[in-house]
CSV table of C-alpha atoms and ligand atoms in Angstrom, one decimal:
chain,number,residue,atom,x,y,z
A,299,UNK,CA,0.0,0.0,0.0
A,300,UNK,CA,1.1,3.7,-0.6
A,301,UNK,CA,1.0,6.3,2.2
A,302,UNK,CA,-1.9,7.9,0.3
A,303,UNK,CA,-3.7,4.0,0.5
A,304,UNK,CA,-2.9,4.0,4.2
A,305,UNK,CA,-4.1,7.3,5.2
A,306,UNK,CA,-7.7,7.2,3.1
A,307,UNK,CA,-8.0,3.2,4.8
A,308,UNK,CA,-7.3,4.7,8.3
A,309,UNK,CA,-9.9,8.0,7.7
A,310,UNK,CA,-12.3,5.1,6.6
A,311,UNK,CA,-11.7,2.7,9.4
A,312,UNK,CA,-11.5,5.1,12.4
A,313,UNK,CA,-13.8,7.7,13.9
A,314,UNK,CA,-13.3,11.6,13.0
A,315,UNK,CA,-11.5,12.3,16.2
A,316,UNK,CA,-9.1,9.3,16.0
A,317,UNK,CA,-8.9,9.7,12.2
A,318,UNK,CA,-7.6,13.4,12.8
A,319,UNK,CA,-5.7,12.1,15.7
A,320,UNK,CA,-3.8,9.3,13.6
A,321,UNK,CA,-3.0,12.0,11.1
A,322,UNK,CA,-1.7,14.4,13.3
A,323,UNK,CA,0.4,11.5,15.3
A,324,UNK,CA,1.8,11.0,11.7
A,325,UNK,CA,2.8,14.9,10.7
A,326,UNK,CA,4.4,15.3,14.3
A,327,UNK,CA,6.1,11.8,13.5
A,328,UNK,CA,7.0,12.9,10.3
A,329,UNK,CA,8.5,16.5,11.7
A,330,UNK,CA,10.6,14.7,14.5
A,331,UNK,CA,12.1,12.0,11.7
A,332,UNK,CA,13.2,15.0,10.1
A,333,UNK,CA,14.9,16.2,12.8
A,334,UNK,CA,16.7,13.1,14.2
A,335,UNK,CA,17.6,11.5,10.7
A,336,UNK,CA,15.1,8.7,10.9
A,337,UNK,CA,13.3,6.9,7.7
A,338,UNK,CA,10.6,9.5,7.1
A,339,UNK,CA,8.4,7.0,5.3
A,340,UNK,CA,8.4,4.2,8.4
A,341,UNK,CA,7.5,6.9,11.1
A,342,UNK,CA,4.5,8.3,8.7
A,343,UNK,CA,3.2,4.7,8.6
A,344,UNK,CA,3.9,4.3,12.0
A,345,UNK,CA,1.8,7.3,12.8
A,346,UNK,CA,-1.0,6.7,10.6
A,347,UNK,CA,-1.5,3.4,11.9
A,348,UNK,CA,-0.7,3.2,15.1
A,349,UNK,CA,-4.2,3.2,16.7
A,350,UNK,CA,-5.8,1.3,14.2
A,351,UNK,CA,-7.5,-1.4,16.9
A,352,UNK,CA,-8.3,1.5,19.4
A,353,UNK,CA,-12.0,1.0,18.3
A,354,UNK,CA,-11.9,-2.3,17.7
A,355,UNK,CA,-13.8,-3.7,21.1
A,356,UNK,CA,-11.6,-5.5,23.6
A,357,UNK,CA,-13.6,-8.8,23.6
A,358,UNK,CA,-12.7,-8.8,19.9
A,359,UNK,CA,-9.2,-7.9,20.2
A,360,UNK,CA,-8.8,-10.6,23.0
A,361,UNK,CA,-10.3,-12.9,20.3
A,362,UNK,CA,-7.8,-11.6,17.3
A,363,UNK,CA,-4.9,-12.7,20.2
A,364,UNK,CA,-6.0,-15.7,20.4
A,365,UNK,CA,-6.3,-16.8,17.3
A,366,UNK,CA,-2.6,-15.5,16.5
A,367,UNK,CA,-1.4,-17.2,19.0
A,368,UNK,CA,-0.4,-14.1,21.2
A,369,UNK,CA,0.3,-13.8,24.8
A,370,UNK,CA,-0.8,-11.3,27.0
A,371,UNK,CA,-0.3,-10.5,30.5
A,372,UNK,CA,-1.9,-9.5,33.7
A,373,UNK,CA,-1.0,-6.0,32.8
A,374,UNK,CA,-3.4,-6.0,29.3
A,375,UNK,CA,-6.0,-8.1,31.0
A,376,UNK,CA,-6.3,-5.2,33.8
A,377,UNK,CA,-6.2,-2.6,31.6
A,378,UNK,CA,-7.5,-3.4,28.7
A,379,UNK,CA,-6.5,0.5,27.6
A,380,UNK,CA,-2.9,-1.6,26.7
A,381,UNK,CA,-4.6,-3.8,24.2
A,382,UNK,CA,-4.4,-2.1,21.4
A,383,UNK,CA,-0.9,-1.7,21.2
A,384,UNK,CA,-0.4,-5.2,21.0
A,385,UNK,CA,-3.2,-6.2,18.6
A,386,UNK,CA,-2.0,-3.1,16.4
A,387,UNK,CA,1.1,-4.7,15.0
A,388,UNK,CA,-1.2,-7.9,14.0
A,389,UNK,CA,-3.9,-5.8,12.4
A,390,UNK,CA,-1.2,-3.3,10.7
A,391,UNK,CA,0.5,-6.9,9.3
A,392,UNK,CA,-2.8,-8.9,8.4
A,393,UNK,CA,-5.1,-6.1,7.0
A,394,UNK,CA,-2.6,-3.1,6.0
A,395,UNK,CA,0.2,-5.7,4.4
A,396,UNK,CA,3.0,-4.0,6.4
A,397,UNK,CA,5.9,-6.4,6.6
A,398,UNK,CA,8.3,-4.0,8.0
A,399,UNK,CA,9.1,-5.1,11.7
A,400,UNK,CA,10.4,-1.6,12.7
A,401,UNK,CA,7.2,0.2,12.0
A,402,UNK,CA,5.3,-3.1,13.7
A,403,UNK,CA,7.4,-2.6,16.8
A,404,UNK,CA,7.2,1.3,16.9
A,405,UNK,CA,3.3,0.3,17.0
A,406,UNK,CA,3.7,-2.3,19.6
A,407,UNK,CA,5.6,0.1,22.2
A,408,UNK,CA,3.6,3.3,21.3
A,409,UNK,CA,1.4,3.1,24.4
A,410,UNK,CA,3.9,1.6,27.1
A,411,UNK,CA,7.4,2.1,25.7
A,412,UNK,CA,10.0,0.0,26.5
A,413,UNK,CA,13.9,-0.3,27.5
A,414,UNK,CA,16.1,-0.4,24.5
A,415,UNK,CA,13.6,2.1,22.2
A,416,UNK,CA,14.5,2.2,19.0
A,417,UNK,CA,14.9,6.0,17.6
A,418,UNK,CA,11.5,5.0,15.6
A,419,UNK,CA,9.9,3.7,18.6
A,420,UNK,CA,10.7,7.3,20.3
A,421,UNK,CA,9.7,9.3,17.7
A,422,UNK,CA,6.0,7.4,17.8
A,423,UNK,CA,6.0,7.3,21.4
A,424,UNK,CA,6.7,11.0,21.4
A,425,UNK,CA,4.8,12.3,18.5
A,426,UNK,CA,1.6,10.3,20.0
A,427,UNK,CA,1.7,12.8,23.2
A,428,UNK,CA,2.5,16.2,21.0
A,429,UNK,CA,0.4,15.5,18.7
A,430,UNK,CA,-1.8,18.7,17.4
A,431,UNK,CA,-5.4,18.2,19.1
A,432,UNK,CA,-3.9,17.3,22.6
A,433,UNK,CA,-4.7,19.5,25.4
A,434,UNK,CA,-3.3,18.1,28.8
A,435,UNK,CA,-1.2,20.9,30.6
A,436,UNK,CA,2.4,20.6,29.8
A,437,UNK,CA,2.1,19.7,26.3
A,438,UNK,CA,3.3,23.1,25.1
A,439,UNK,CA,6.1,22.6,26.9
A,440,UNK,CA,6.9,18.8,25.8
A,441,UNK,CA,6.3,19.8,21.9
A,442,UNK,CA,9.3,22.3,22.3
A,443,UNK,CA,11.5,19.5,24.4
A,444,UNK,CA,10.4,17.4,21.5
A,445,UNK,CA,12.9,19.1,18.9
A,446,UNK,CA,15.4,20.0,21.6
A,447,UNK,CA,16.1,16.7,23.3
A,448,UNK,CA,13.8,13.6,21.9
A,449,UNK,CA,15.4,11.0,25.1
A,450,UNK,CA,14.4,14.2,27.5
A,451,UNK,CA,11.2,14.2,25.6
A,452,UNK,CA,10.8,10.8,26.1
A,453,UNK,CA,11.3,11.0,29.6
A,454,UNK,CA,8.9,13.1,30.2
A,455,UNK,CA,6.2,11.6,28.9
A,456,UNK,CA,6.8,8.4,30.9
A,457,UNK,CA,7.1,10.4,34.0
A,458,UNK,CA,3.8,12.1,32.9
A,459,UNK,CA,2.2,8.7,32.1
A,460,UNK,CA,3.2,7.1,35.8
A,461,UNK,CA,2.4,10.1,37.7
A,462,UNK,CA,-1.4,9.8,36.2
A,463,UNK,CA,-1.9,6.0,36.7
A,464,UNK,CA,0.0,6.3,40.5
A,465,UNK,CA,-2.2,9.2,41.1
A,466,UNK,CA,-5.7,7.0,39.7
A,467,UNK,CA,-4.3,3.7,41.7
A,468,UNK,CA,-4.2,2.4,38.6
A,469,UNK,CA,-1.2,-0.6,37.7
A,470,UNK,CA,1.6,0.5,35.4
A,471,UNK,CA,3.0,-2.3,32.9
A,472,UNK,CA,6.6,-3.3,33.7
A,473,UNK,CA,7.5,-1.7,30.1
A,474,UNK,CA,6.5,1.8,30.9
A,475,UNK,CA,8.4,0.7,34.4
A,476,UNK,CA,11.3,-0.3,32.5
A,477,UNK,CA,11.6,2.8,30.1
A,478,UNK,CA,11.8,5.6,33.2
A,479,UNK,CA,14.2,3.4,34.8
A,480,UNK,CA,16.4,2.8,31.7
A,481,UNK,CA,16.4,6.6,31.9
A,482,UNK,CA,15.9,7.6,35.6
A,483,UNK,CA,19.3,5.6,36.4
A,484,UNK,CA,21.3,6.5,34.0
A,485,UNK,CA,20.7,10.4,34.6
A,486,UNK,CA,21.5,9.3,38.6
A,487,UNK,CA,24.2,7.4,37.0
A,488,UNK,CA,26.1,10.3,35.8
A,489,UNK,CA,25.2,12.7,38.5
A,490,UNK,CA,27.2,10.0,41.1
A,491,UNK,CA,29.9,9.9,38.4
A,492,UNK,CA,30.4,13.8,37.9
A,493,UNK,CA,30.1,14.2,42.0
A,494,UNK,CA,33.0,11.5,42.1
A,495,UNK,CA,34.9,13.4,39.4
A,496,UNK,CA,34.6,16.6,41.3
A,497,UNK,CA,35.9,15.4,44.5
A,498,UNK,CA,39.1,13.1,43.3
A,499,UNK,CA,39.8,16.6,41.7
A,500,UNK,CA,40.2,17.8,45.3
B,1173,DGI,O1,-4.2,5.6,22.2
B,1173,DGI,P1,-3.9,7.0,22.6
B,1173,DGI,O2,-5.1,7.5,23.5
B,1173,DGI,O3,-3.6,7.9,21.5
B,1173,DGI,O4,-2.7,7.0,23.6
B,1173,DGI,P2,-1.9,5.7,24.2
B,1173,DGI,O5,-1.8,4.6,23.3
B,1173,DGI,O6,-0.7,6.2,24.8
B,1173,DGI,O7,-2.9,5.2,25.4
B,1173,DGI,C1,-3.0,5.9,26.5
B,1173,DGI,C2,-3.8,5.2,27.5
B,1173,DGI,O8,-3.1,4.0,28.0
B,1173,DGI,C3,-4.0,6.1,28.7
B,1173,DGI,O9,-5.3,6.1,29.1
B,1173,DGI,C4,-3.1,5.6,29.7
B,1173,DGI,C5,-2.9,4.2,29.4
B,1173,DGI,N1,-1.6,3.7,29.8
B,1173,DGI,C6,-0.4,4.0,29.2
B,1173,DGI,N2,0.6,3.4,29.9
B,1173,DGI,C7,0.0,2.6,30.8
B,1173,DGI,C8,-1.4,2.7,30.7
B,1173,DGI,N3,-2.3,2.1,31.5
B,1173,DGI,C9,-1.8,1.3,32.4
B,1173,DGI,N4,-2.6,0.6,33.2
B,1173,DGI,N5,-0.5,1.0,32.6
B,1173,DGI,C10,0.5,1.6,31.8
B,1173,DGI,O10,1.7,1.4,32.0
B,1174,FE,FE1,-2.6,4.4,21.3
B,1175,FE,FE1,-2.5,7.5,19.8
C-alpha cells in the first residue's frame, strides 16, 4: 500500500477524532524524523497506523490474540487500555500488508514504551503525546522539548504517564516501568559519576 492507501483506509476505518488524531500522530512523526535523521516514510506509517484497533472492542481484540497465538499479561488483562498496542502490529500486518518489523514494533511500544527504544519507537512514542489536538497541561512545553532533546522528551512523557496512573491507583506495565528506569538511572548514574569526578579533583 502507498501512504496515500494507508491514510484514506485509516480515515475510513477510524472515527473523526481518532482519524484526525492518527493523522496528526503521523505529521508530528514525520516533523521529529526530520529532525533526528530517521526513515521518514516508516514513522508516517507508523503514525498513521498506530491506533488502528483502538476502536476495535476489547472482547474482539482478546479474540484476534487468540487466534494469533499471542500472549498477553496480567497487565493487558487489567487494563484493557494496553490492548491495542499489542493487537496493532497484528492488524497493521494482516489487513494493511505491512511487513516491516520496525514500524510493527514502533506500534507495539507506542502506548507503554520499552527499554532499549528504537529511535523510531521514540519518535512514535513521542509524537503520540505532542500530537496537534492534545490538550493536557504541559504539552506546550513537551512539543518544544520534542525538537530539543527527543530521550528528554521521552522522559517526560513516561514520568507524565506514571504520575497519572500512580495518582488513579491504577497498575503500570513493567514496560512503561522499564523505560523511566532505563532513563531515571542512567541520569543518577552520571550525577554520582560527575560528584566522584569533582571530589578526586580535590
Ligand atoms: O491511544 P492513545 O489515546 O492515543 O494513547 P496511548 O496509546 O498512549 O494510550 C493511552 C492510555 O493508555 C491512557 O489512558 C493511559 C494508558 N496507559 C499508558 N501506559 C500505561 C497505561 N495504563 C496502564 N494501566 N499502565 C500503563 O503502563
Ligand atoms: Fe494508542
Ligand atoms: Fe494515539
Amino acid at each position: 500500500m502507498t501512504i496515500n492507501e494507508y491514510r484514506t483506509a485509516i480515515v475510513a476505518q477510524l472515527s473523526e477524532y481518532r482519524a484526525t488524531h492518527s493523522l496528526n500522530v503521523a505529521k508530528a512523526a514525520v516533523q521529529l524524523a526530520q529532525k533526528y535523521g530517521a526513515d521518514v516514510q516508516q514513522a508516517e506509517i507508523a503514525g498513521l497506523l498506530h491506533d488502528c484497533t483502538k476502536e476495535m472492542p476489547a472482547k474482539e481484540q482478546l479474540q484476534l490474540l487468540e487466534q494469533f497465538d499471542i500472549m498477553i499479561t496480567v497487565a493487558e488483562h487489567c487494563a484493557h487500555k494496553l490492548l491495542h498496542a499489542v493487537t496493532g502490529p497484528v492488524v497493521a500486518r494482516t489487513e494493511f500488508g505491512v511487513t516491516d518489523e520496525a514500524v510493527l514494533s514502533a506500534i507495539r511500544y507506542h502506548t507503554t514504551g520499552k527499554a532499549g527504544m528504537t529511535l523510531l519507537e521514540k519518535i512514535i512514542y513521542v509524537a503520540d503525546f505532542i500530537s496537534e489536538e492534545r490538550t493536557f497541561p504541559g504539552v506546550e512545553k513537551l512539543r518544544v522539548t520534542a525538537f530539543e532533546n527527543l530521550d528528554d522528551a521521552v522522559f517526560a512523557g513516561l514520568a507524565f504517564t506514571l504520575q497519572d496512573l500512580v495518582a488513579k491507583g491504577k497498575p503500570v506495565h513493567p514496560d512503561t516501568v522499564a523505560a523511566y528506569n532505563e532513563q531515571a538511572f542512567a541520569l543518577a548514574w552520571a550525577k554520582a559519576r560527575a560528584k566522584k569526578e569533582r571530589e578526586d579533583r580535590v
